[in-house]
GROMACS .gro file of C-alpha atoms in nm:
model
  380
    1MET     CA    1   1.137  -6.609   5.101
    2SER     CA    2   0.816  -6.809   5.032
    3PRO     CA    3   0.486  -6.682   5.194
    4SER     CA    4   0.223  -6.962   5.243
    5GLN     CA    5  -0.134  -6.896   5.088
    6LEU     CA    6  -0.395  -6.849   5.341
    7CYS     CA    7  -0.742  -6.790   5.169
    8PHE     CA    8  -1.101  -6.719   5.356
    9PRO     CA    9  -1.311  -6.986   5.183
   10TRP     CA   10  -1.654  -6.734   5.162
   11PRO     CA   11  -1.526  -6.387   5.095
   12ALA     CA   12  -1.848  -6.246   5.088
   13LEU     CA   13  -1.908  -6.321   5.425
   14ALA     CA   14  -1.580  -6.220   5.522
   15LEU     CA   15  -1.620  -5.885   5.360
   16SER     CA   16  -1.965  -5.873   5.542
   17LEU     CA   17  -1.737  -5.831   5.884
   18GLY     CA   18  -1.492  -5.608   5.726
   19LEU     CA   19  -1.218  -5.876   5.777
   20SER     CA   20  -0.981  -6.099   5.597
   21LEU     CA   21  -0.747  -6.363   5.570
   22LEU     CA   22  -0.393  -6.208   5.428
   23PRO     CA   23  -0.340  -6.366   5.049
   24SER     CA   24   0.001  -6.405   4.907
   25CYS     CA   25   0.146  -6.635   4.668
   26VAL     CA   26   0.373  -6.940   4.772
   27SER     CA   27   0.621  -7.149   4.509
   28ALA     CA   28   0.515  -7.517   4.643
   29GLN     CA   29   0.321  -7.742   4.403
   30PRO     CA   30  -0.019  -7.805   4.583
   31ALA     CA   31  -0.098  -8.159   4.748
   32ALA     CA   32  -0.382  -8.085   4.932
   33GLU     CA   33  -0.467  -8.430   4.979
   34ALA     CA   34  -0.132  -8.501   5.090
   35VAL     CA   35  -0.110  -8.645   5.434
   36PRO     CA   36   0.215  -8.519   5.611
   37THR     CA   37   0.391  -8.815   5.829
   38ALA     CA   38   0.746  -8.789   5.990
   39SER     CA   39   0.856  -9.022   5.711
   40SER     CA   40   0.772  -8.814   5.374
   41PRO     CA   41   1.017  -8.866   5.135
   42ALA     CA   42   1.273  -8.593   5.005
   43ALA     CA   43   1.201  -8.462   4.658
   44ALA     CA   44   1.324  -8.721   4.380
   45SER     CA   45   1.570  -8.516   4.203
   46LEU     CA   46   1.673  -8.200   4.383
   47PRO     CA   47   1.901  -7.960   4.254
   48VAL     CA   48   2.208  -7.949   4.470
   49PRO     CA   49   2.300  -7.530   4.480
   50ARG     CA   50   2.618  -7.403   4.403
   51VAL     CA   51   2.698  -7.199   4.708
   52ALA     CA   52   3.029  -6.987   4.738
   53PRO     CA   53   3.241  -6.991   4.982
   54LEU     CA   54   3.109  -6.649   5.222
   55ALA     CA   55   3.315  -6.395   5.363
   56ALA     CA   56   3.321  -6.332   5.721
   57LEU     CA   57   3.167  -6.021   5.852
   58PRO     CA   58   3.263  -5.744   5.917
   59PRO     CA   59   3.383  -5.681   6.277
   60ASP     CA   60   3.050  -5.474   6.353
   61GLY     CA   61   2.850  -5.777   6.251
   62VAL     CA   62   2.900  -5.932   6.550
   63ASP     CA   63   2.783  -5.849   6.940
   64VAL     CA   64   3.013  -5.849   7.220
   65GLU     CA   65   3.005  -5.885   7.561
   66GLU     CA   66   3.277  -5.820   7.839
   67GLY     CA   67   3.510  -5.775   7.539
   68ARG     CA   68   3.830  -5.740   7.750
   69ARG     CA   69   3.759  -6.084   7.892
   70LEU     CA   70   3.817  -6.199   7.512
   71GLN     CA   71   4.174  -6.029   7.495
   72GLY     CA   72   4.474  -6.203   7.612
   73LEU     CA   73   4.364  -6.567   7.506
   74THR     CA   74   4.718  -6.734   7.438
   75GLN     CA   75   4.543  -7.072   7.501
   76VAL     CA   76   4.232  -7.211   7.575
   77ALA     CA   77   4.048  -7.556   7.548
   78ILE     CA   78   3.742  -7.587   7.354
   79ALA     CA   79   3.525  -7.772   7.623
   80GLY     CA   80   3.176  -7.779   7.379
   81VAL     CA   81   3.047  -7.719   7.037
   82ALA     CA   82   2.664  -7.762   7.033
   83LEU     CA   83   2.468  -7.768   6.686
   84TYR     CA   84   2.072  -7.648   6.711
   85VAL     CA   85   1.891  -7.757   6.394
   86VAL     CA   86   1.518  -7.657   6.384
   87THR     CA   87   1.298  -7.861   6.140
   88GLU     CA   88   0.933  -7.800   6.262
   89ALA     CA   89   0.789  -7.470   6.323
   90GLU     CA   90   0.434  -7.335   6.351
   91GLY     CA   91   0.289  -6.965   6.328
   92GLY     CA   92   0.000  -6.778   6.396
   93ALA     CA   93  -0.198  -6.456   6.355
   94SER     CA   94  -0.517  -6.312   6.428
   95ALA     CA   95  -0.682  -5.974   6.330
   96GLY     CA   96  -0.979  -5.778   6.457
   97ALA     CA   97  -0.968  -5.878   6.869
   98ALA     CA   98  -1.035  -5.479   6.942
   99LEU     CA   99  -1.312  -5.487   6.712
  100HIS     CA  100  -1.678  -5.609   6.724
  101GLY     CA  101  -1.801  -5.723   6.386
  102GLY     CA  102  -1.580  -6.035   6.397
  103MET     CA  103  -1.186  -6.135   6.371
  104ALA     CA  104  -0.958  -6.364   6.124
  105THR     CA  105  -0.727  -6.600   6.233
  106ALA     CA  106  -0.425  -6.799   5.995
  107ASN     CA  107  -0.246  -7.082   6.135
  108THR     CA  108   0.073  -7.230   5.945
  109SER     CA  109   0.324  -7.548   6.016
  110LEU     CA  110   0.597  -7.613   5.832
  111LYS     CA  111   0.812  -7.941   5.862
  112VAL     CA  112   1.138  -8.019   5.754
  113THR     CA  113   1.186  -8.390   5.565
  114GLY     CA  114   1.490  -8.546   5.420
  115LEU     CA  115   1.759  -8.502   5.668
  116ASP     CA  116   2.047  -8.715   5.774
  117PRO     CA  117   2.115  -8.751   6.157
  118LEU     CA  118   2.465  -8.867   6.064
  119ARG     CA  119   2.523  -8.568   5.787
  120LEU     CA  120   2.394  -8.373   6.105
  121GLN     CA  121   2.636  -8.537   6.327
  122ALA     CA  122   2.877  -8.479   6.063
  123LEU     CA  123   2.872  -8.124   6.070
  124ALA     CA  124   2.890  -8.070   6.427
  125ASP     CA  125   3.215  -8.228   6.434
  126LEU     CA  126   3.320  -8.012   6.121
  127ALA     CA  127   3.204  -7.658   6.369
  128ARG     CA  128   3.456  -7.795   6.615
  129ALA     CA  129   3.747  -7.864   6.344
  130ARG     CA  130   3.704  -7.500   6.186
  131THR     CA  131   3.643  -7.335   6.545
  132GLU     CA  132   4.010  -7.472   6.623
  133ALA     CA  133   4.133  -7.392   6.309
  134ALA     CA  134   4.005  -7.009   6.318
  135LEU     CA  135   4.121  -6.961   6.689
  136VAL     CA  136   4.456  -7.069   6.592
  137ALA     CA  137   4.428  -6.863   6.272
  138ARG     CA  138   4.398  -6.567   6.501
  139GLY     CA  139   4.733  -6.690   6.683
  140ILE     CA  140   4.568  -6.871   6.955
  141VAL     CA  141   4.676  -7.252   7.059
  142VAL     CA  142   4.417  -7.479   7.103
  143MET     CA  143   4.470  -7.788   7.402
  144PRO     CA  144   4.403  -8.087   7.216
  145GLN     CA  145   4.083  -8.285   7.248
  146ALA     CA  146   4.260  -8.588   7.353
  147GLN     CA  147   4.422  -8.418   7.648
  148LEU     CA  148   4.172  -8.220   7.761
  149ALA     CA  149   3.889  -8.553   7.809
  150ALA     CA  150   4.187  -8.703   7.989
  151LEU     CA  151   4.134  -8.450   8.269
  152PRO     CA  152   3.927  -8.564   8.586
  153ALA     CA  153   3.666  -8.331   8.568
  154PHE     CA  154   3.627  -8.367   8.210
  155ALA     CA  155   3.426  -8.735   8.279
  156GLU     CA  156   3.249  -8.507   8.586
  157LEU     CA  157   3.129  -8.268   8.313
  158GLN     CA  158   2.993  -8.565   8.086
  159GLN     CA  159   2.804  -8.712   8.343
  160VAL     CA  160   2.605  -8.343   8.420
  161ALA     CA  161   2.554  -8.306   8.042
  162ASP     CA  162   2.241  -8.379   7.836
  163ALA     CA  163   2.247  -8.650   7.630
  164ALA     CA  164   2.340  -8.608   7.265
  165PRO     CA  165   2.167  -8.589   7.021
  166LEU     CA  166   1.878  -8.414   7.252
  167ALA     CA  167   1.491  -8.344   7.125
  168PHE     CA  168   1.386  -7.963   7.222
  169ASP     CA  169   1.046  -7.823   7.148
  170ALA     CA  170   1.063  -7.420   7.215
  171GLN     CA  171   0.945  -7.121   7.119
  172GLY     CA  172   1.134  -7.107   6.813
  173GLY     CA  173   1.049  -7.478   6.678
  174LYS     CA  174   1.108  -7.863   6.738
  175GLY     CA  175   1.431  -7.990   6.645
  176GLN     CA  176   1.749  -8.170   6.741
  177ALA     CA  177   2.049  -8.052   6.916
  178TYR     CA  178   2.367  -8.210   6.878
  179SER     CA  179   2.699  -8.211   7.016
  180ALA     CA  180   3.034  -8.250   6.850
  181SER     CA  181   3.197  -8.609   6.885
  182GLY     CA  182   3.350  -8.661   7.247
  183LEU     CA  183   3.194  -8.315   7.389
  184PRO     CA  184   2.964  -8.236   7.602
  185LEU     CA  185   2.647  -8.101   7.537
  186LEU     CA  186   2.515  -7.799   7.771
  187HIS     CA  187   2.142  -7.732   7.664
  188ARG     CA  188   2.076  -7.423   7.930
  189ASP     CA  189   1.925  -7.084   7.851
  190GLU     CA  190   2.153  -6.804   7.745
  191MET     CA  191   2.033  -6.578   8.019
  192ALA     CA  192   2.211  -6.818   8.265
  193TRP     CA  193   2.534  -6.651   8.187
  194LEU     CA  194   2.490  -6.306   8.096
  195SER     CA  195   2.198  -6.056   8.081
  196ARG     CA  196   2.090  -5.930   7.773
  197ALA     CA  197   1.835  -5.648   7.709
  198SER     CA  198   1.740  -5.445   7.374
  199GLY     CA  199   1.595  -5.101   7.302
  200THR     CA  200   1.649  -4.791   7.514
  201GLY     CA  201   1.366  -4.573   7.733
  202LEU     CA  202   1.384  -4.244   7.910
  203LEU     CA  203   1.745  -4.159   8.031
  204GLY     CA  204   1.915  -4.399   7.792
  205ALA     CA  205   1.824  -4.698   8.036
  206MET     CA  206   1.774  -5.042   7.863
  207THR     CA  207   1.404  -5.201   7.827
  208GLY     CA  208   1.306  -5.502   7.725
  209ARG     CA  209   1.534  -5.824   7.714
  210PHE     CA  210   1.593  -6.118   7.448
  211GLU     CA  211   1.457  -6.469   7.513
  212ASP     CA  212   1.650  -6.788   7.445
  213ALA     CA  213   1.390  -6.902   7.206
  214TYR     CA  214   1.544  -7.289   7.145
  215VAL     CA  215   1.562  -7.361   7.502
  216SER     CA  216   1.182  -7.474   7.637
  217LEU     CA  217   1.016  -7.292   7.933
  218GLY     CA  218   1.112  -7.576   8.127
  219ASP     CA  219   1.453  -7.632   8.088
  220LYS     CA  220   1.463  -7.260   8.174
  221MET     CA  221   1.279  -7.291   8.482
  222SER     CA  222   1.549  -7.593   8.621
  223GLY     CA  223   1.805  -7.363   8.476
  224GLY     CA  224   1.937  -7.295   8.842
  225PHE     CA  225   1.930  -7.622   8.926
  226LYS     CA  226   2.147  -7.767   8.626
  227ALA     CA  227   2.381  -7.487   8.671
  228GLY     CA  228   2.466  -7.589   9.013
  229ARG     CA  229   2.599  -7.883   8.913
  230VAL     CA  230   2.728  -7.803   8.531
  231GLU     CA  231   2.950  -7.477   8.666
  232PRO     CA  232   3.132  -7.630   8.947
  233ALA     CA  233   3.222  -7.884   8.705
  234LEU     CA  234   3.293  -7.641   8.437
  235GLU     CA  235   3.493  -7.473   8.699
  236ARG     CA  236   3.735  -7.753   8.786
  237LEU     CA  237   3.763  -7.842   8.388
  238GLY     CA  238   3.910  -7.485   8.353
  239GLN     CA  239   4.125  -7.499   8.669
  240GLN     CA  240   4.270  -7.850   8.552
  241ALA     CA  241   4.311  -7.728   8.208
  242GLY     CA  242   4.510  -7.417   8.337
  243MET     CA  243   4.342  -7.199   8.046
  244PRO     CA  244   3.980  -7.023   8.015
  245LEU     CA  245   3.716  -7.260   7.826
  246VAL     CA  246   3.563  -7.203   7.483
  247LEU     CA  247   3.191  -7.297   7.471
  248VAL     CA  248   3.003  -7.273   7.105
  249ARG     CA  249   2.637  -7.296   7.000
  250LEU     CA  250   2.510  -7.268   6.668
  251VAL     CA  251   2.148  -7.264   6.558
  252LEU     CA  252   2.024  -7.339   6.179
  253THR     CA  253   1.658  -7.273   6.172
  254ALA     CA  254   1.585  -7.494   5.866
  255ALA     CA  255   1.181  -7.443   5.931
  256GLN     CA  256   1.044  -7.087   5.936
  257VAL     CA  257   0.703  -6.949   5.994
  258GLN     CA  258   0.605  -6.589   6.072
  259GLY     CA  259   0.287  -6.427   6.155
  260SER     CA  260   0.146  -6.090   6.064
  261GLY     CA  261  -0.150  -5.955   6.207
  262SER     CA  262  -0.327  -5.693   6.520
  263ARG     CA  263  -0.564  -5.669   6.750
  264TRP     CA  264  -0.651  -5.341   6.538
  265GLY     CA  265  -0.606  -5.446   6.162
  266PHE     CA  266  -0.816  -5.623   5.921
  267THR     CA  267  -0.572  -5.908   5.826
  268ALA     CA  268  -0.385  -6.193   5.906
  269GLY     CA  269  -0.154  -6.389   5.779
  270THR     CA  270   0.132  -6.591   5.832
  271GLU     CA  271   0.462  -6.664   5.595
  272THR     CA  272   0.687  -6.980   5.515
  273ARG     CA  273   1.039  -6.944   5.421
  274ASN     CA  274   1.265  -7.156   5.210
  275THR     CA  275   1.622  -7.040   5.353
  276LEU     CA  276   1.816  -7.157   5.602
  277LEU     CA  277   1.849  -6.892   5.884
  278MET     CA  278   2.096  -6.827   6.188
  279PRO     CA  279   1.935  -6.633   6.411
  280ALA     CA  280   2.123  -6.347   6.581
  281TRP     CA  281   2.246  -6.381   6.962
  282THR     CA  282   2.203  -6.717   6.941
  283ASN     CA  283   2.494  -6.806   6.730
  284ARG     CA  284   2.794  -6.725   6.965
  285ILE     CA  285   3.139  -6.841   7.115
  286LEU     CA  286   3.104  -6.830   7.443
  287VAL     CA  287   3.424  -6.815   7.687
  288ARG     CA  288   3.451  -6.834   8.056
  289ARG     CA  289   3.733  -6.761   8.236
  290PRO     CA  290   3.856  -6.911   8.609
  291GLY     CA  291   3.644  -6.789   8.865
  292GLY     CA  292   3.320  -6.777   8.650
  293ASP     CA  293   3.360  -6.510   8.444
  294TYR     CA  294   3.214  -6.505   8.107
  295ALA     CA  295   3.220  -6.329   7.783
  296ARG     CA  296   2.991  -6.340   7.458
  297VAL     CA  297   3.057  -6.284   7.079
  298SER     CA  298   2.761  -6.354   6.868
  299LEU     CA  299   2.583  -6.235   6.562
  300LYS     CA  300   2.435  -5.892   6.553
  301LYS     CA  301   2.174  -5.977   6.278
  302GLY     CA  302   2.020  -6.290   6.191
  303TRP     CA  303   2.212  -6.445   5.860
  304ALA     CA  304   1.964  -6.587   5.592
  305SER     CA  305   2.088  -6.784   5.312
  306GLU     CA  306   2.036  -6.701   4.956
  307ALA     CA  307   1.999  -7.043   4.853
  308GLY     CA  308   1.703  -7.241   4.938
  309LEU     CA  309   1.670  -7.595   5.117
  310GLY     CA  310   1.478  -7.764   4.886
  311GLU     CA  311   1.102  -7.782   4.765
  312LEU     CA  312   0.804  -7.646   4.954
  313VAL     CA  313   0.488  -7.859   4.934
  314ASP     CA  314   0.142  -7.765   5.057
  315VAL     CA  315   0.035  -8.063   5.260
  316THR     CA  316  -0.262  -7.935   5.399
  317THR     CA  317  -0.543  -8.224   5.462
  318THR     CA  318  -0.884  -8.245   5.335
  319GLY     CA  319  -0.953  -8.249   5.758
  320GLN     CA  320  -0.793  -7.942   5.805
  321LYS     CA  321  -0.979  -7.778   5.551
  322ALA     CA  322  -1.324  -7.882   5.697
  323VAL     CA  323  -1.215  -7.799   5.989
  324SER     CA  324  -1.142  -7.421   5.897
  325VAL     CA  325  -1.495  -7.417   5.680
  326LEU     CA  326  -1.708  -7.544   5.961
  327THR     CA  327  -1.569  -7.255   6.222
  328THR     CA  328  -1.606  -6.984   6.014
  329ALA     CA  329  -1.964  -7.114   5.908
  330PHE     CA  330  -2.053  -7.181   6.252
  331THR     CA  331  -1.884  -6.898   6.405
  332LEU     CA  332  -2.056  -6.664   6.153
  333LEU     CA  333  -2.392  -6.822   6.181
  334ALA     CA  334  -2.353  -6.767   6.598
  335ALA     CA  335  -2.268  -6.398   6.493
  336ALA     CA  336  -2.576  -6.344   6.292
  337ASN     CA  337  -2.786  -6.441   6.574
  338GLY     CA  338  -2.630  -6.237   6.846
  339VAL     CA  339  -2.388  -6.478   7.007
  340GLY     CA  340  -2.018  -6.431   7.011
  341ARG     CA  341  -1.869  -6.300   6.718
  342GLY     CA  342  -1.751  -6.424   6.353
  343VAL     CA  343  -1.391  -6.583   6.290
  344SER     CA  344  -1.268  -6.625   5.937
  345SER     CA  345  -1.037  -6.947   6.016
  346SER     CA  346  -0.785  -7.075   5.824
  347SER     CA  347  -0.488  -7.357   5.882
  348GLN     CA  348  -0.269  -7.503   5.651
  349SER     CA  349   0.054  -7.694   5.664
  350TYR     CA  350   0.371  -7.716   5.446
  351GLU     CA  351   0.685  -7.916   5.387
  352LEU     CA  352   1.013  -7.837   5.300
  353ARG     CA  353   1.146  -8.138   5.148
  354SER     CA  354   1.517  -8.116   5.165
  355SER     CA  355   1.793  -8.366   5.096
  356PRO     CA  356   2.117  -8.429   5.319
  357GLU     CA  357   2.335  -8.304   4.978
  358VAL     CA  358   2.153  -7.989   4.950
  359PHE     CA  359   2.098  -7.891   5.330
  360ASP     CA  360   2.502  -7.919   5.345
  361ALA     CA  361   2.579  -7.705   5.024
  362VAL     CA  362   2.407  -7.468   5.203
  363ALA     CA  363   2.486  -7.486   5.594
  364THR     CA  364   2.816  -7.551   5.559
  365PRO     CA  365   2.961  -7.234   5.375
  366GLN     CA  366   2.736  -7.046   5.645
  367VAL     CA  367   2.877  -7.216   5.951
  368GLU     CA  368   3.236  -7.210   5.834
  369ALA     CA  369   3.168  -6.814   5.779
  370THR     CA  370   3.020  -6.753   6.075
  371LEU     CA  371   3.313  -6.900   6.270
  372ALA     CA  372   3.522  -6.721   6.149
  373SER     CA  373   3.323  -6.396   6.213
  374LEU     CA  374   3.287  -6.452   6.585
  375ALA     CA  375   3.696  -6.584   6.596
  376GLN     CA  376   3.753  -6.246   6.453
  377ALA     CA  377   3.657  -6.089   6.844
  378LEU     CA  378   3.934  -6.344   7.028
  379ALA     CA  379   4.288  -6.208   7.044
  380PRO     CA  380   4.609  -6.341   7.229
   0.00000   0.00000   0.00000
């Protein structure tokens, strides 16, 4: 976990308003004049971490919905394995919005570089193989993929699926979604299948709800139209296969930025993290039975790697710094003359420079352990 350094340029003026940006330390090498580009190279000689195989989570480490539908699975067909890799993220925070003196804002962007799309595709293929191995280990027979692909409804499902790899831009960040070779990519909001809520209110009623942070608002709004095409194809495929369908989704969040601040607080800050996170709930195995009855097993908590993904480098440009200084100066001067309020502003950019070898070394054991953990909830 590496918090990003955000400092207000004029401490005296900031203190006069009683506001500040949250300072912190970061294990990054400053490169303030560098301009981040999409083709920024990975670090020349990144050490590849040695990550031992990870043990599966205990049964209470996963969340099960409609568990009875996960039992009695003597045979299944794996109809989809999707791998989402988040490589860009932004985070911001503000403080003092409810106060009269002024406010502070902090914004940070993080981009992961050095990854190889071909290696990520290979990881998606590995996830499909590990899914089958985990199910077979549970005593569940898996239909051969070639046999599934020969069914007429499989071609229909491929036609209504999304093209892979798919670029996505949603609340949880930007990245690419890959599909195991030969399998359709079904990019849909998790809420399209099962309703989720969190927390308890009066009389034990559930309040709030989980949101799928890796599907954009536009895709969510068109979810009903897409479901009207995908669901019939899945139903026909299940009928022709004569068994339930298994759909796997894995989300690897390589770019993470978190903000901290409040309307009534006096500090605002952001924090970047040099770890690989597999978020709760969106890492899951979904089982679809004939008739459209779904069941889901997912990670109950986010699973973060202990090893880092590479080198975190500050690539904030001179232009970004100038904008922050000018914004702060202008608003403070205006506030001093009775116009508006002063805003202590800061903006920074980081690159997490990784490599295919480092990413594979960290991601592969975590993907394997996650699939083994999720498969424990399925039984013949």
